[in-house]
Amino acid sequence: MEGSSTQSSSLAALTLPGPTSILLGDSPLSPRQPSRTLAERVALPLCERIVAAPNTSTSLVPTVAPQNVEFHVVTLTSGVPLRTRVPITEPSEALEYLNHPFEQENDIEAFRLVDENDAGPDPFFPEEGQHPVPSPQHLLAEGDNGYLATVMWLRMRPSCMETLSKARSEWPTFTSRQWGSRLRASKPLMKVARRTSDRPLPDEEIEPYRNPLPREREHEVWELRIFHFRLSFEHLAYKLHPRITSETDATTRGNIWAEIRDRIRRAWGTGVSSYPSYLEPRYFDSDDDLVRLRHWFALARIMLEWNIRTDLAEDLHLAMRGYVTDAAERIRAVYVALYRNAFKNRDPHVFSLRLTV
């Protein structure tokens, strides 16, 4: 029994596993390593964006559930089965692992923008309807509209990523209509598109543009959607957190926000940076049930701190008790409801699953 107690108490130290064999850029747990800028990383061709990850294991953050470990099933006392590689076999340990507030642990680093630190600042968010990157819907449009928008986006992406490396107050933003105009094919590109029915267009005829690599369009769509989702979640937290809404002093508000901001970003998972990568570690779409739910539960805990309706809070509690098989979907639904209520019934971008890389 003493051994079981030791194993249970050690669960708090476990880091959520991800595919630690690949990371984009540099690990946030290795700040002394030379690093590329965000723009440099994202501008790399897709085939060069996979790099060997440094060993991020420490005594506080052990590597758990490596990908070569076989799955086993932990069945909660409610009867809900969870498929996992995490070295947990008891239902009580599984619930402890799921409900441990790892996002509050300062040992786990959270990515920060150039102007962000422990003291703030009071954040800047784009005005409603203004966006620093386009909606993925532009790239998903049917026929030539979506194809040519993707070609245009690949051309402008490096400069866009460069601006996203700056403070948010320096980000240029555009409406959805303006983004549609910016992604409309240029005259030289349209001239080639009208001259030939070949799709994709001949590479040699569209320079300095380029065609997307196989599945690159799918990757870009996912990255844009997740960027919108993460930014919107932070914005919603700022609007609904009572410690923020009750504070009138900007400096004090910035101090409060820094703590909230870092908790949110720890919930996204280690190995994640300010702009998403399709190849980043999988947490919210992990095939490991314990890993996936632990991150969704972190978002639920964060939302429970906000000013929200009693029925929505109860939905979050229900999702986290281990009695339902659709916990992640319930947490996602609460976020959507809160967003719509706060932003004039607009539909938010929400987390979407990645297909196998």
Coordinates of C-alpha atoms in Angstrom, one line a residue:
M1 CA 0.0 0.0 0.0
E2 CA 2.9 2.3 0.7
G3 CA 4.1 1.8 -2.8
S4 CA 0.7 2.7 -4.2
S5 CA 0.7 5.9 -2.2
T6 CA 4.1 6.9 -3.5
Q7 CA 3.0 6.2 -7.1
S8 CA -0.2 8.2 -6.6
S9 CA 1.6 11.2 -5.1
S10 CA 4.0 11.2 -8.0
L11 CA 1.3 11.7 -10.6
A12 CA 1.3 15.4 -9.9
A13 CA 4.8 15.6 -11.4
L14 CA 3.9 13.9 -14.7
T15 CA 4.1 16.0 -17.9
L16 CA 1.5 15.3 -20.5
P17 CA 3.1 13.2 -23.2
G18 CA 3.4 14.1 -26.8
P19 CA 5.4 12.9 -29.7
T20 CA 8.7 14.1 -28.2
S21 CA 10.7 12.8 -31.2
I22 CA 9.6 15.9 -33.2
L23 CA 9.2 19.5 -32.3
L24 CA 9.2 22.6 -34.5
G25 CA 11.9 25.1 -33.7
D26 CA 13.2 25.0 -30.2
S27 CA 11.8 23.5 -27.1
P28 CA 10.5 26.0 -24.6
L29 CA 12.2 23.9 -21.9
S30 CA 15.6 24.6 -23.4
P31 CA 15.9 28.4 -23.5
R32 CA 19.7 28.3 -23.8
Q33 CA 19.5 26.6 -27.2
P34 CA 20.0 28.9 -30.3
S35 CA 16.6 29.6 -31.7
R36 CA 15.1 30.7 -35.0
T37 CA 12.6 33.5 -35.1
L38 CA 8.9 32.6 -35.5
A39 CA 9.1 33.9 -39.1
E40 CA 12.2 31.9 -39.9
R41 CA 10.6 28.7 -38.6
V42 CA 7.3 29.0 -40.4
A43 CA 9.0 30.1 -43.6
L44 CA 10.9 26.9 -43.9
P45 CA 9.7 24.4 -46.4
L46 CA 7.5 21.8 -44.8
C47 CA 10.1 19.0 -45.3
E48 CA 12.6 21.1 -43.3
R49 CA 10.3 21.9 -40.4
I50 CA 10.9 18.6 -38.5
V51 CA 14.0 18.8 -36.3
A52 CA 15.4 16.5 -33.7
A53 CA 14.0 17.5 -30.3
P54 CA 16.4 18.1 -27.4
N55 CA 16.0 16.0 -24.3
T56 CA 13.6 18.0 -22.2
S57 CA 13.3 15.5 -19.4
T58 CA 14.1 16.8 -15.9
S59 CA 13.5 15.5 -12.4
L60 CA 10.4 17.7 -12.3
V61 CA 9.2 17.0 -15.9
P62 CA 9.8 13.3 -16.7
T63 CA 9.1 11.9 -20.1
V64 CA 6.1 9.6 -19.8
A65 CA 4.1 7.4 -22.1
P66 CA 6.6 7.1 -25.0
Q67 CA 5.0 6.4 -28.4
N68 CA 6.5 2.9 -28.6
V69 CA 4.6 1.8 -25.5
E70 CA 1.5 -0.2 -26.1
F71 CA -1.9 1.1 -25.1
H72 CA -3.7 -0.3 -22.1
V73 CA -7.2 0.5 -20.8
V74 CA -8.0 2.1 -17.5
T75 CA -11.7 1.8 -16.6
L76 CA -13.0 4.5 -14.2
T77 CA -15.4 3.6 -11.4
S78 CA -18.2 5.0 -13.5
G79 CA -17.5 2.4 -16.2
V80 CA -15.9 4.8 -18.7
P81 CA -12.9 3.1 -20.4
L82 CA -9.8 5.2 -21.2
R83 CA -7.2 4.0 -23.6
T84 CA -3.7 5.3 -22.6
R85 CA 0.0 4.8 -22.6
V86 CA 0.5 6.7 -19.3
P87 CA 1.7 4.3 -16.6
I88 CA -1.5 4.4 -14.6
T89 CA -3.7 1.4 -13.9
E90 CA -6.0 2.4 -11.0
P91 CA -9.2 4.4 -11.6
S92 CA -8.4 6.7 -8.7
E93 CA -5.0 7.5 -10.1
A94 CA -6.5 8.2 -13.5
L95 CA -8.9 10.8 -12.0
E96 CA -6.0 12.3 -10.0
Y97 CA -3.9 12.6 -13.2
L98 CA -6.8 14.1 -15.2
N99 CA -7.7 16.7 -12.5
H100 CA -4.3 17.7 -11.4
P101 CA -4.0 21.5 -12.2
F102 CA -0.7 21.3 -14.0
E103 CA -1.4 24.7 -15.7
Q104 CA -0.8 26.4 -12.4
E105 CA 2.8 25.1 -12.0
N106 CA 5.3 27.8 -12.6
D107 CA 8.0 25.1 -13.3
I108 CA 6.3 24.6 -16.7
E109 CA 7.3 27.4 -19.1
A110 CA 4.7 29.1 -21.2
F111 CA 5.5 30.8 -24.5
R112 CA 5.5 34.6 -24.5
L113 CA 5.4 37.3 -27.1
V114 CA 8.2 39.8 -27.3
D115 CA 6.6 42.4 -24.9
E116 CA 5.3 39.9 -22.4
N117 CA 6.8 39.1 -19.0
D118 CA 5.8 38.1 -15.4
A119 CA 4.3 41.6 -14.8
G120 CA 2.1 41.8 -17.9
P121 CA 1.4 43.9 -19.8
D122 CA -2.3 44.6 -19.9
P123 CA -3.0 42.8 -23.2
F124 CA -4.0 44.2 -26.6
F125 CA -6.6 42.3 -28.6
P126 CA -7.6 43.2 -32.2
E127 CA -10.9 45.0 -32.5
E128 CA -14.0 42.8 -33.1
G129 CA -14.1 41.8 -36.7
Q130 CA -10.4 42.5 -37.3
H131 CA -7.9 39.6 -37.7
P132 CA -4.1 39.4 -38.0
V133 CA -4.4 36.3 -40.2
P134 CA -7.1 35.1 -42.6
S135 CA -9.9 32.7 -41.8
P136 CA -9.1 29.2 -43.0
Q137 CA -12.4 29.4 -44.9
H138 CA -10.6 31.4 -47.6
L139 CA -8.3 28.5 -48.3
L140 CA -11.2 26.0 -48.1
A141 CA -13.2 27.7 -50.8
E142 CA -14.2 25.5 -53.7
G143 CA -12.4 25.3 -57.0
D144 CA -9.9 28.0 -58.0
N145 CA -11.0 30.3 -55.3
G146 CA -9.5 28.1 -52.6
Y147 CA -6.6 26.9 -54.6
L148 CA -5.4 30.4 -55.6
A149 CA -6.0 31.8 -52.1
T150 CA -3.7 29.1 -50.8
V151 CA -1.0 30.0 -53.3
M152 CA -1.4 33.7 -52.4
W153 CA -1.2 32.8 -48.7
L154 CA 2.0 30.8 -49.1
R155 CA 3.5 33.9 -50.7
M156 CA 2.5 36.3 -48.0
R157 CA 2.9 34.0 -45.0
P158 CA 6.6 34.8 -44.2
S159 CA 5.9 38.5 -43.9
C160 CA 2.8 37.8 -41.9
M161 CA 4.7 35.6 -39.5
E162 CA 7.3 38.3 -39.1
T163 CA 4.6 40.7 -37.9
L164 CA 3.3 38.1 -35.5
S165 CA 6.7 38.0 -33.8
K166 CA 6.1 41.6 -32.6
A167 CA 3.9 42.9 -29.8
R168 CA 0.2 42.5 -30.5
S169 CA -0.3 46.2 -30.6
E170 CA 1.9 46.3 -33.7
W171 CA -0.1 43.6 -35.6
P172 CA -1.8 44.9 -38.8
T173 CA -5.3 43.5 -38.9
F174 CA -8.0 43.2 -41.6
T175 CA -11.6 42.3 -41.9
S176 CA -12.7 39.1 -43.5
R177 CA -13.6 41.0 -46.6
Q178 CA -10.2 42.7 -46.7
W179 CA -8.5 39.3 -46.3
G180 CA -10.6 38.0 -49.2
S181 CA -9.3 40.8 -51.4
R182 CA -5.7 40.2 -50.2
L183 CA -5.9 36.5 -51.1
R184 CA -7.5 37.1 -54.5
A185 CA -5.1 36.0 -57.2
S186 CA -2.7 38.7 -58.5
K187 CA -3.0 39.7 -62.1
P188 CA 0.1 37.6 -63.3
L189 CA -1.2 34.5 -61.4
M190 CA -4.7 35.0 -62.7
K191 CA -3.4 35.3 -66.3
V192 CA -1.7 31.9 -66.0
A193 CA -4.8 30.4 -64.4
R194 CA -7.0 31.6 -67.4
R195 CA -4.5 30.4 -70.0
T196 CA -4.4 26.8 -68.8
S197 CA -6.8 24.3 -67.3
D198 CA -4.0 22.4 -65.6
R199 CA -4.2 22.3 -61.8
P200 CA -2.0 22.7 -60.1
L201 CA -0.6 25.4 -62.3
P202 CA 2.8 24.8 -63.9
D203 CA 5.5 25.7 -61.3
E204 CA 7.7 27.4 -63.8
E205 CA 5.0 29.7 -64.9
I206 CA 3.9 31.1 -61.5
E207 CA 7.2 32.2 -60.0
P208 CA 7.6 33.9 -57.5
Y209 CA 4.5 32.0 -56.3
R210 CA 4.6 28.3 -55.6
N211 CA 2.1 25.4 -55.4
P212 CA 1.4 23.9 -52.0
L213 CA 3.3 20.7 -51.2
P214 CA 1.2 17.5 -50.8
R215 CA -1.2 18.1 -47.8
E216 CA 0.3 21.5 -47.1
R217 CA -3.0 23.2 -47.7
E218 CA -4.6 21.0 -45.1
H219 CA -1.7 21.9 -42.7
E220 CA -2.1 25.6 -43.3
V221 CA -5.9 25.4 -42.7
W222 CA -5.3 23.7 -39.4
E223 CA -2.7 26.2 -38.3
L224 CA -4.9 29.2 -39.1
R225 CA -7.8 27.7 -37.3
I226 CA -5.8 26.9 -34.2
F227 CA -4.3 30.4 -34.1
H228 CA -7.7 31.9 -34.2
F229 CA -8.9 29.5 -31.5
R230 CA -6.0 30.2 -29.1
L231 CA -6.2 34.0 -29.6
S232 CA -10.0 34.0 -29.1
F233 CA -9.8 31.9 -26.0
E234 CA -7.4 34.4 -24.4
H235 CA -9.6 37.3 -25.5
L236 CA -12.6 35.6 -23.9
A237 CA -10.7 34.9 -20.7
Y238 CA -9.8 38.6 -20.5
K239 CA -13.5 39.6 -21.0
L240 CA -15.0 37.2 -18.5
H241 CA -12.4 36.8 -15.7
P242 CA -13.8 38.6 -12.6
R243 CA -10.3 39.6 -11.4
I244 CA -9.8 41.4 -14.7
T245 CA -13.2 43.0 -15.1
S246 CA -13.2 44.3 -11.5
E247 CA -9.7 46.0 -11.8
T248 CA -9.5 49.5 -13.1
D249 CA -5.7 50.1 -12.9
A250 CA -4.0 49.0 -16.1
T251 CA -0.7 48.0 -14.3
T252 CA -2.4 45.9 -11.7
R253 CA -4.6 44.4 -14.5
G254 CA -1.5 43.5 -16.4
N255 CA 0.0 41.7 -13.4
I256 CA -3.2 39.7 -13.0
W257 CA -3.4 38.9 -16.7
A258 CA 0.2 37.6 -16.8
E259 CA -0.7 34.9 -14.4
I260 CA -3.9 34.0 -16.2
R261 CA -2.2 34.2 -19.6
D262 CA 0.6 31.8 -18.6
R263 CA -1.9 29.3 -17.2
I264 CA -3.8 29.3 -20.5
R265 CA -0.6 28.7 -22.5
R266 CA 0.6 25.9 -20.2
A267 CA -2.8 24.2 -21.0
W268 CA -1.9 24.3 -24.7
G269 CA 1.0 22.0 -23.9
T270 CA 4.8 22.0 -23.9
G271 CA 6.5 22.3 -27.3
V272 CA 3.8 24.8 -28.5
S273 CA 4.7 28.2 -29.7
S274 CA 2.9 31.5 -30.5
Y275 CA 1.9 30.3 -34.0
P276 CA 0.6 26.7 -34.3
S277 CA 2.4 24.1 -36.3
Y278 CA 0.7 21.1 -37.7
L279 CA 3.7 19.0 -36.6
E280 CA 3.6 20.2 -33.0
P281 CA 3.0 17.6 -30.2
R282 CA -0.6 16.4 -30.0
Y283 CA -2.5 17.2 -26.8
F284 CA -6.1 18.1 -27.5
D285 CA -6.2 15.6 -30.3
S286 CA -4.0 13.0 -28.8
D287 CA -4.9 9.3 -29.4
D288 CA -4.2 8.8 -25.7
D289 CA -7.4 9.4 -23.8
L290 CA -5.7 10.5 -20.6
V291 CA -3.5 13.0 -22.3
R292 CA -6.3 14.4 -24.4
L293 CA -8.8 14.8 -21.5
R294 CA -6.2 16.2 -19.1
H295 CA -5.7 19.2 -21.4
W296 CA -9.4 19.6 -22.0
F297 CA -9.9 19.5 -18.3
A298 CA -7.3 22.3 -17.9
L299 CA -9.4 24.5 -20.2
A300 CA -12.5 23.6 -18.2
R301 CA -10.8 24.6 -14.9
I302 CA -9.8 27.9 -16.5
M303 CA -13.3 28.6 -17.7
L304 CA -14.7 27.8 -14.2
E305 CA -12.9 30.9 -13.0
W306 CA -14.9 33.1 -15.3
N307 CA -18.2 34.8 -14.8
I308 CA -20.4 32.2 -16.4
R309 CA -24.0 30.9 -16.0
T310 CA -24.6 28.2 -13.4
D311 CA -25.9 25.7 -16.0
L312 CA -22.7 26.1 -18.0
A313 CA -20.5 25.7 -14.9
E314 CA -22.4 22.5 -14.1
D315 CA -21.8 21.2 -17.6
L316 CA -18.1 21.7 -17.0
H317 CA -18.2 20.0 -13.7
L318 CA -20.1 17.1 -15.2
A319 CA -17.6 16.7 -18.0
M320 CA -14.7 16.5 -15.4
R321 CA -16.3 13.9 -13.0
G322 CA -15.5 10.9 -15.2
Y323 CA -19.1 9.9 -15.8
V324 CA -19.5 10.8 -19.5
T325 CA -17.8 9.6 -22.6
D326 CA -18.1 12.9 -24.4
A327 CA -16.2 15.1 -21.9
A328 CA -14.1 17.0 -24.5
E329 CA -17.2 17.7 -26.6
R330 CA -19.1 19.1 -23.6
I331 CA -16.2 21.4 -22.7
R332 CA -15.9 22.6 -26.3
A333 CA -19.7 23.3 -26.4
V334 CA -19.4 25.5 -23.2
Y335 CA -16.7 27.5 -24.9
V336 CA -18.7 28.0 -28.0
A337 CA -21.7 29.1 -26.0
L338 CA -19.6 31.6 -24.0
Y339 CA -18.0 33.0 -27.1
R340 CA -21.3 33.5 -28.9
N341 CA -22.7 35.3 -25.9
A342 CA -19.7 37.6 -25.6
F343 CA -19.2 38.3 -29.3
K344 CA -22.6 39.0 -30.7
N345 CA -23.5 35.5 -31.6
R346 CA -20.5 35.0 -33.8
D347 CA -19.3 31.4 -34.3
P348 CA -15.8 30.9 -33.0
H349 CA -13.0 28.9 -34.5
V350 CA -12.7 25.8 -32.3
F351 CA -10.0 23.1 -32.0
S352 CA -10.2 20.6 -34.8
L353 CA -8.5 17.2 -35.1
R354 CA -5.4 16.7 -37.3
L355 CA -5.3 13.7 -39.6
T356 CA -2.2 11.6 -39.4
V357 CA 0.9 13.5 -40.6

